[in-house]
Short mmCIF file of C-alpha atoms (C1' of nucleotides) in Angstrom, two decimals:
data_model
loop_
_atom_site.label_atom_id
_atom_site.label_comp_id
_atom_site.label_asym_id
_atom_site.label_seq_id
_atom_site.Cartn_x
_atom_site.Cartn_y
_atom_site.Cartn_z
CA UNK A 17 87.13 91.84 108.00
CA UNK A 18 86.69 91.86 104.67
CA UNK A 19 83.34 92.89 102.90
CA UNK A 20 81.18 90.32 101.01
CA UNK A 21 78.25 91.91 100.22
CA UNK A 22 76.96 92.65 96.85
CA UNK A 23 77.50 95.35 94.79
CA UNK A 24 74.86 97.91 94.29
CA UNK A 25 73.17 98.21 90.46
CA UNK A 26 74.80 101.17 90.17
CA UNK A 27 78.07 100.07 91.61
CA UNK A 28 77.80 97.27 88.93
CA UNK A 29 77.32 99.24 86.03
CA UNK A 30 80.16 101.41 86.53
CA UNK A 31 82.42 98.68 87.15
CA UNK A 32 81.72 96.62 84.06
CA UNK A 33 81.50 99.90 82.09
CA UNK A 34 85.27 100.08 83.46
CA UNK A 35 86.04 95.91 82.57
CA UNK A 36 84.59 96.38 78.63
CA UNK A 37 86.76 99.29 78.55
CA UNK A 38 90.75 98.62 77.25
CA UNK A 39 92.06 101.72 78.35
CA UNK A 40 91.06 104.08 81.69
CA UNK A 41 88.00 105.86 81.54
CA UNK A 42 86.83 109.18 82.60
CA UNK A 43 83.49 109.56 85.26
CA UNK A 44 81.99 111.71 82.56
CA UNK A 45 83.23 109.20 80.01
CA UNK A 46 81.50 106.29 82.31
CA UNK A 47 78.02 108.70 82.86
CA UNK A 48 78.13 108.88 78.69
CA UNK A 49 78.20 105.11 78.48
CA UNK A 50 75.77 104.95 81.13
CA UNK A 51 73.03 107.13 79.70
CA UNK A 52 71.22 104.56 78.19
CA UNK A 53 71.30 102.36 81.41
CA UNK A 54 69.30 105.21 83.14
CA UNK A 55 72.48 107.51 84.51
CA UNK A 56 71.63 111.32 84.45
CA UNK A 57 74.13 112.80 86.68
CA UNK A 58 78.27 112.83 87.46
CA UNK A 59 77.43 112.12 90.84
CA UNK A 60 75.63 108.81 90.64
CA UNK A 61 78.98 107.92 88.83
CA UNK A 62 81.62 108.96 91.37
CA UNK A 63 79.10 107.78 94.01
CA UNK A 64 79.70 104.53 92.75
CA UNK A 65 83.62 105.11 91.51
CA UNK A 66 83.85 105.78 95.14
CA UNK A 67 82.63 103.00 96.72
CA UNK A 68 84.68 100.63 94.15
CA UNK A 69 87.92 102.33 94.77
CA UNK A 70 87.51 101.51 98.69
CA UNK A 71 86.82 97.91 97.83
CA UNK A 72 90.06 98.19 95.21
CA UNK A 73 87.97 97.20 92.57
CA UNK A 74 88.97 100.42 90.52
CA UNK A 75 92.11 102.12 91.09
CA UNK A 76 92.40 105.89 90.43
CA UNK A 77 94.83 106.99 87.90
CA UNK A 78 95.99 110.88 89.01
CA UNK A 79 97.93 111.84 86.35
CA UNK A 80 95.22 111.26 84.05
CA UNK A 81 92.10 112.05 86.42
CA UNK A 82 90.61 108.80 85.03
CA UNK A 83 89.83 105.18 86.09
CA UNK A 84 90.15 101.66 85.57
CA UNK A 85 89.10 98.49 86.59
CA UNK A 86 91.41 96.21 89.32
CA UNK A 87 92.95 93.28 87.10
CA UNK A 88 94.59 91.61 90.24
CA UNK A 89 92.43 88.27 91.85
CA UNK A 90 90.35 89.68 94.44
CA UNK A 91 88.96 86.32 94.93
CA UNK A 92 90.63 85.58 98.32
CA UNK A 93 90.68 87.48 101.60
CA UNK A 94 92.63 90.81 101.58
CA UNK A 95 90.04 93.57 102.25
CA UNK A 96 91.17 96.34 100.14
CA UNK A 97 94.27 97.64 99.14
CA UNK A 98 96.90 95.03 97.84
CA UNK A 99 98.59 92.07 99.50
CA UNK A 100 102.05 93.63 99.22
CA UNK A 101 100.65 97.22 99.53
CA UNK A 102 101.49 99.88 96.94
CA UNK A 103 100.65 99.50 92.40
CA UNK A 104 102.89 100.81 90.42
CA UNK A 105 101.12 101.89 86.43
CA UNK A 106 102.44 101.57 83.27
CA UNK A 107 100.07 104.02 81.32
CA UNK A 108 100.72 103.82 77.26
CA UNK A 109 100.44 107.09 75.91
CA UNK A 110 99.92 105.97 72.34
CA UNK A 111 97.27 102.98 73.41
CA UNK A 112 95.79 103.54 76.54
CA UNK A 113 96.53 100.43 77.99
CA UNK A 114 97.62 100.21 81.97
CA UNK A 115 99.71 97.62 83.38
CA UNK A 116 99.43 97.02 87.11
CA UNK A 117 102.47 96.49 88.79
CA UNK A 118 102.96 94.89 92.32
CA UNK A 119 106.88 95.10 93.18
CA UNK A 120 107.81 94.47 96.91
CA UNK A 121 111.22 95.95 96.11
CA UNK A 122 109.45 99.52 95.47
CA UNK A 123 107.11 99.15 98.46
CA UNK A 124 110.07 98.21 100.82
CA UNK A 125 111.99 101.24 99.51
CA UNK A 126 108.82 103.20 100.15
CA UNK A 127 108.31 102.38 103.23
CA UNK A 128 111.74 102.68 104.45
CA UNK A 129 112.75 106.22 103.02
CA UNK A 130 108.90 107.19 104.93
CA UNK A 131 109.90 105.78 108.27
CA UNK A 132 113.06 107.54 108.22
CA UNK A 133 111.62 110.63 108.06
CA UNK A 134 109.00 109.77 110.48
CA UNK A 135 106.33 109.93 107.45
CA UNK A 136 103.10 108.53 108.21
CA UNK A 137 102.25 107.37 104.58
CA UNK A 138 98.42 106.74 103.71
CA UNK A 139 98.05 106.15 100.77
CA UNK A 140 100.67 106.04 97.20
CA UNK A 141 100.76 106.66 94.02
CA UNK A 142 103.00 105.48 91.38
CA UNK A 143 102.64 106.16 87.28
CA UNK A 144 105.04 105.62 84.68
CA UNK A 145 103.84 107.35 81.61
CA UNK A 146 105.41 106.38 78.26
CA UNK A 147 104.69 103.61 75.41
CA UNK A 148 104.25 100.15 75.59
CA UNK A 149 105.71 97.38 73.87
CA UNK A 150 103.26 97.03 71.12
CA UNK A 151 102.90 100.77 70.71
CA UNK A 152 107.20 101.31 71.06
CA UNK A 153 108.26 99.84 67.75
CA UNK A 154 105.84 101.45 65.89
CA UNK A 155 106.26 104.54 63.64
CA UNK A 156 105.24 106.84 65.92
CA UNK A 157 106.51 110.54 66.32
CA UNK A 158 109.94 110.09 65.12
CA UNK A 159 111.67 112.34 67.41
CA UNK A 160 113.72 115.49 65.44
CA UNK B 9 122.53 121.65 76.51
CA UNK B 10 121.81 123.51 79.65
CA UNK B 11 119.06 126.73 78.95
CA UNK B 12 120.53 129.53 81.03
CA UNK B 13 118.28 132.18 79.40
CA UNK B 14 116.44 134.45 81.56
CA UNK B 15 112.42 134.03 82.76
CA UNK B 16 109.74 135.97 81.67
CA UNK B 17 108.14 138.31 83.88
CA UNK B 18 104.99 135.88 84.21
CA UNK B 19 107.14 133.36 84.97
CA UNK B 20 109.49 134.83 87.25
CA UNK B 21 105.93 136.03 89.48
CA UNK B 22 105.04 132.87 89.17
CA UNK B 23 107.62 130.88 90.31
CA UNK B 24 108.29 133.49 93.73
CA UNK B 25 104.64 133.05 94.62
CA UNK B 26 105.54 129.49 94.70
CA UNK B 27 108.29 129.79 96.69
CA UNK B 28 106.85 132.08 98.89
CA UNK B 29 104.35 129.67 99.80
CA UNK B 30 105.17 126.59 101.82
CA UNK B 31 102.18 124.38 100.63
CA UNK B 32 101.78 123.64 97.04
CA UNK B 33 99.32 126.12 95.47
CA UNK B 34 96.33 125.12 93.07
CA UNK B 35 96.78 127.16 89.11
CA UNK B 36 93.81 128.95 90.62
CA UNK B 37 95.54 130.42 93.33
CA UNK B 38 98.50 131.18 92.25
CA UNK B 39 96.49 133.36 89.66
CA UNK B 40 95.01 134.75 92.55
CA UNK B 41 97.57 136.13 94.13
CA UNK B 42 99.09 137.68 91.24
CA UNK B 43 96.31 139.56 90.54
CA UNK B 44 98.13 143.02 91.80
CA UNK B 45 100.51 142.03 89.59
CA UNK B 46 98.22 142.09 86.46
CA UNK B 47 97.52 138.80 85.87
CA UNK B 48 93.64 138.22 84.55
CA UNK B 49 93.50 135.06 83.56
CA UNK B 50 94.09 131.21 83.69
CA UNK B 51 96.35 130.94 80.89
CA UNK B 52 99.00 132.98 82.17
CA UNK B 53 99.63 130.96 84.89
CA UNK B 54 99.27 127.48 83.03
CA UNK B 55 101.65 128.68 80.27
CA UNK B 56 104.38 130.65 82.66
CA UNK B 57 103.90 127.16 84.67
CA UNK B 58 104.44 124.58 81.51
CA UNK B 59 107.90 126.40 81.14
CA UNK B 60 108.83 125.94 84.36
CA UNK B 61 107.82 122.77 84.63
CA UNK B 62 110.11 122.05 81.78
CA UNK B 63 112.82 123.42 82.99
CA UNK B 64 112.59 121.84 86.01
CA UNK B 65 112.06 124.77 88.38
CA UNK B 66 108.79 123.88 89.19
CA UNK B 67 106.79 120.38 89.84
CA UNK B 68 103.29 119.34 89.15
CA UNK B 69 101.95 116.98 92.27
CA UNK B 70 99.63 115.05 90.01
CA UNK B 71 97.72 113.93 93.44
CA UNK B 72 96.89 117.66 94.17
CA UNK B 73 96.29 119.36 91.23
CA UNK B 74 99.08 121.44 92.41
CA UNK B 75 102.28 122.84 91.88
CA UNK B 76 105.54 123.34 94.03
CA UNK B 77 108.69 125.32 93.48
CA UNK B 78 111.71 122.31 93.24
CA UNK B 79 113.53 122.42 95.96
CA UNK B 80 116.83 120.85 94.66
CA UNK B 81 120.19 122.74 93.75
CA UNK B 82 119.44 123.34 90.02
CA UNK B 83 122.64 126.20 89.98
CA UNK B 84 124.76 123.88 87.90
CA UNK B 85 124.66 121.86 84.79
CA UNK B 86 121.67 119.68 84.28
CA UNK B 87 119.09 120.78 81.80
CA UNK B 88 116.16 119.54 83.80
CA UNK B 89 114.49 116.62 85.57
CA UNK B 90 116.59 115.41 88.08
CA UNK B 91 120.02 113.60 88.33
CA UNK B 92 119.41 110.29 89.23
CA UNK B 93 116.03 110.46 87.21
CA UNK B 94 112.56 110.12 89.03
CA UNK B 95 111.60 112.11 92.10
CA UNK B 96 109.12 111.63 94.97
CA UNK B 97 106.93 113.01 96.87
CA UNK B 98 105.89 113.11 100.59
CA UNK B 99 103.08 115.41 101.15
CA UNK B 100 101.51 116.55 104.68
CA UNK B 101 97.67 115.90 104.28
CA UNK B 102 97.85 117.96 107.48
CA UNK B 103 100.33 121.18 107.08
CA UNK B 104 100.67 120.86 103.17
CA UNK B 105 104.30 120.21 103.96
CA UNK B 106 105.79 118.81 100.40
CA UNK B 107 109.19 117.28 100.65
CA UNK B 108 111.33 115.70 98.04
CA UNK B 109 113.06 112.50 98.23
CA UNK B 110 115.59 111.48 95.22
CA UNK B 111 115.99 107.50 95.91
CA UNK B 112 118.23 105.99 93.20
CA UNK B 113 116.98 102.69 94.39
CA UNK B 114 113.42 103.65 93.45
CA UNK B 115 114.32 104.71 90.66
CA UNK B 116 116.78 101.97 89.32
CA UNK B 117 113.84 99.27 90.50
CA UNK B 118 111.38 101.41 88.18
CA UNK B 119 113.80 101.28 84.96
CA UNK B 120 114.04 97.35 85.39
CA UNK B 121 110.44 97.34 86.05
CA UNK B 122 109.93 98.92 82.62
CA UNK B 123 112.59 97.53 80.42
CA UNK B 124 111.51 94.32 81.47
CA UNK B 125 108.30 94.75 80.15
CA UNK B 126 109.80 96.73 76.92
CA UNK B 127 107.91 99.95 78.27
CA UNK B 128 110.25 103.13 77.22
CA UNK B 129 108.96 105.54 80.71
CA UNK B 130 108.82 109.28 79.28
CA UNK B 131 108.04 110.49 82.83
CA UNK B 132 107.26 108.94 86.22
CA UNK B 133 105.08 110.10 89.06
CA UNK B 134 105.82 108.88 92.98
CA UNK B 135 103.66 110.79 95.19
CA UNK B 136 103.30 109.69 99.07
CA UNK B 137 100.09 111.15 100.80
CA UNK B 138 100.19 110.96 104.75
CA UNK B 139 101.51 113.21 107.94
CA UNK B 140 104.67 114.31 108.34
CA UNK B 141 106.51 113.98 111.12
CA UNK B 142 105.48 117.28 112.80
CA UNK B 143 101.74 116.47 112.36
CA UNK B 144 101.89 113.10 113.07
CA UNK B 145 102.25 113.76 116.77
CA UNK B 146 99.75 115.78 117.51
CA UNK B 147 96.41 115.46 118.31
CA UNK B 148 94.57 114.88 115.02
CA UNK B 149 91.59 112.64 114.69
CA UNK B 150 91.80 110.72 117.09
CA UNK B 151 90.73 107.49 114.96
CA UNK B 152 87.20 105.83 115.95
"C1'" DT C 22 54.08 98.82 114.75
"C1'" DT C 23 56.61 102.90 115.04
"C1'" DC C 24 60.82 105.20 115.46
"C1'" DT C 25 65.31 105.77 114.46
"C1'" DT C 26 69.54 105.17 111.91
"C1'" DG C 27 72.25 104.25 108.01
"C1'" DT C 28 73.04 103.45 103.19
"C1'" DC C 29 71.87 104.28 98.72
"C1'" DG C 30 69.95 106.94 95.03
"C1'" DG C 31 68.05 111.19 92.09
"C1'" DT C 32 68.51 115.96 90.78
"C1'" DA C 33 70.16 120.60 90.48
"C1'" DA C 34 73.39 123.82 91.05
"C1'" DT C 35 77.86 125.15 91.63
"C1'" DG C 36 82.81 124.96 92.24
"C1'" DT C 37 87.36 123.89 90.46
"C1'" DT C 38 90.80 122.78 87.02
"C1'" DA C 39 92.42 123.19 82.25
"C1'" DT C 40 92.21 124.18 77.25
"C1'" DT C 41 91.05 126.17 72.59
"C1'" DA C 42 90.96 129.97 69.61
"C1'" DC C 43 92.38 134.21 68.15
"C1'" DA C 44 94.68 138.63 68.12
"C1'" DT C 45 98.69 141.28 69.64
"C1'" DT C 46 103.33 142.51 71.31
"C1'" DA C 47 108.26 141.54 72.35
"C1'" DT C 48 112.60 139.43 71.25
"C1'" DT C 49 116.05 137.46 68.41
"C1'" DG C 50 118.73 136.54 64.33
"C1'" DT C 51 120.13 138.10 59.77
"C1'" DA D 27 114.51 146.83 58.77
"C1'" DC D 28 112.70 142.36 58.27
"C1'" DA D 29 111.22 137.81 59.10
"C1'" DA D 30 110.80 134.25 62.39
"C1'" DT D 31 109.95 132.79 66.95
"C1'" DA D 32 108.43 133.16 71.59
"C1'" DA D 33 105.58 135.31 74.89
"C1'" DT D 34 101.36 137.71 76.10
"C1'" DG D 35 96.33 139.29 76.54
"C1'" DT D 36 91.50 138.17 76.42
"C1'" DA D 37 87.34 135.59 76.00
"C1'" DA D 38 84.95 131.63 75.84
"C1'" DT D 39 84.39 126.98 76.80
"C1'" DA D 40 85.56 122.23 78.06
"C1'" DA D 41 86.55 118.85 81.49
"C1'" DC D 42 86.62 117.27 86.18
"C1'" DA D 43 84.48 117.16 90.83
"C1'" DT D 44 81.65 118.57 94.87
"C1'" DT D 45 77.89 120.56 97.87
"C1'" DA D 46 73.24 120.69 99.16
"C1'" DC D 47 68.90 118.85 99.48
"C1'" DC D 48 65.52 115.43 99.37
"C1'" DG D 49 63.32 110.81 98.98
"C1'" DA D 50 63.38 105.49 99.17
"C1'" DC D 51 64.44 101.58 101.57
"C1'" DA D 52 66.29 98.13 104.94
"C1'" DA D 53 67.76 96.75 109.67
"C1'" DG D 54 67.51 97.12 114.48
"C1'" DA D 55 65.45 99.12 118.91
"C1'" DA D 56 61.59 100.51 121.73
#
DNA sequence: TTCTTGTCGGTAATGTTATTACATTATTGT
DNA sequence: ACAATAATGTAATAACATTACCGACAAGAA
């Protein structure tokens, strides 16, 4: 089932413009970094941003309408998606950085609270926004 | 603590049209159909919305781009957000159909999550895309 | 080979969502 | 009245995403 082929040029180039990158990236952001690798157009990047995502190479981050690079192993046979099922993000306001989280607690809960209501689910999302551990103790925006 | 001060007229238009809709409604359309009522552009939906957003009258469905009137009780003391803390979402990819679910479990599992990993959460998105139960039976794309 | 089919890619144009900047009007507190 | 604050009006633009169309190329069937 799962898919071994090789990733297109294009496909490639998007996804290690997402790996260099230490905080999620915008398609336009990606076509800017991309210019010089021969990328004209937003389309050749969400052509490829598409493809990734279906492979869970790149997860989408909504609350942001950017991207970033999968961190989990991928090495070993689950076709897409992830071995428990839903990610959880930790999205640092201050830094950028994204934590993936994979908590079969949260998925259970999910899943159960769907079925009860006879909820077909397809497909989750779940984003904490706030500020990371690095970024927390920091002097930021002392509040009032 | 509580703000029991009155809404603007923009905002009171644009919270009805809201509720007078039963799918979420893009900022777009919303200013659309308050065009009788004088509205001309963007930013008087966006700005009657980031009010009643904070106040809790109103959600943003991150996954949509859209906005729904809350649902919950919201005639007694809590100055916004929700009681127990984070809510979710289960939205109809079919009928539009939003509905809320307020799982303390979730919720509790999320705060662990994030003190764990000394991440202070300023706000939390849980957003289930799928068919409710009304859609799910019927005859819908009958898959391959 | 030739034909078809499917995937991928290039380009342009357009559609959709959201914000910045600036000027004005209404409301509130003293 | 007066100052301070919040809300509004308008225009322009930025940021995000898709549709439409066309060409290149590879794999399988006739």
């Amino acid at each position: 089932m799962t898919d071994h082929s090789k990733l297109t040029r294009n496909q490639s180039l998007v996804v290690s413009a997402l790996r260099e990158s230490d905080a999620p990236l915008s398609a336009y952001m990606i076509l800017d970094r991309l210019r010089e690798d021969g990328f004209r157009a937003p389309l050749q990047v969400y052509r490829a941003l598409d493809k990734l995502i279906e492979r869970g190479l790149v997860h989408r981050l909504e609350s942001l309408n950017a991207f970033v690079a999968c961190r989990h192993d991928h090495s070993h046979g689950h076709s897409h998606g992830h071995q428990g099922g839903v990610v959880a993000f930790a999205i640092c306001e201050d830094c950028g950085s994204v934590a993936e989280i994979d908590d079969p607690t949260i998925n259970a809960r999910l899943m159960a609270l769907a079925t009860d209501r006879h909820f077909k689910t397809e497909k989750t999302t779940i984003e904490m926004r706030g500020h990371c551990s690095a970024c927390a103790g920091e002097s930021h925006t002392p509040q009032a």
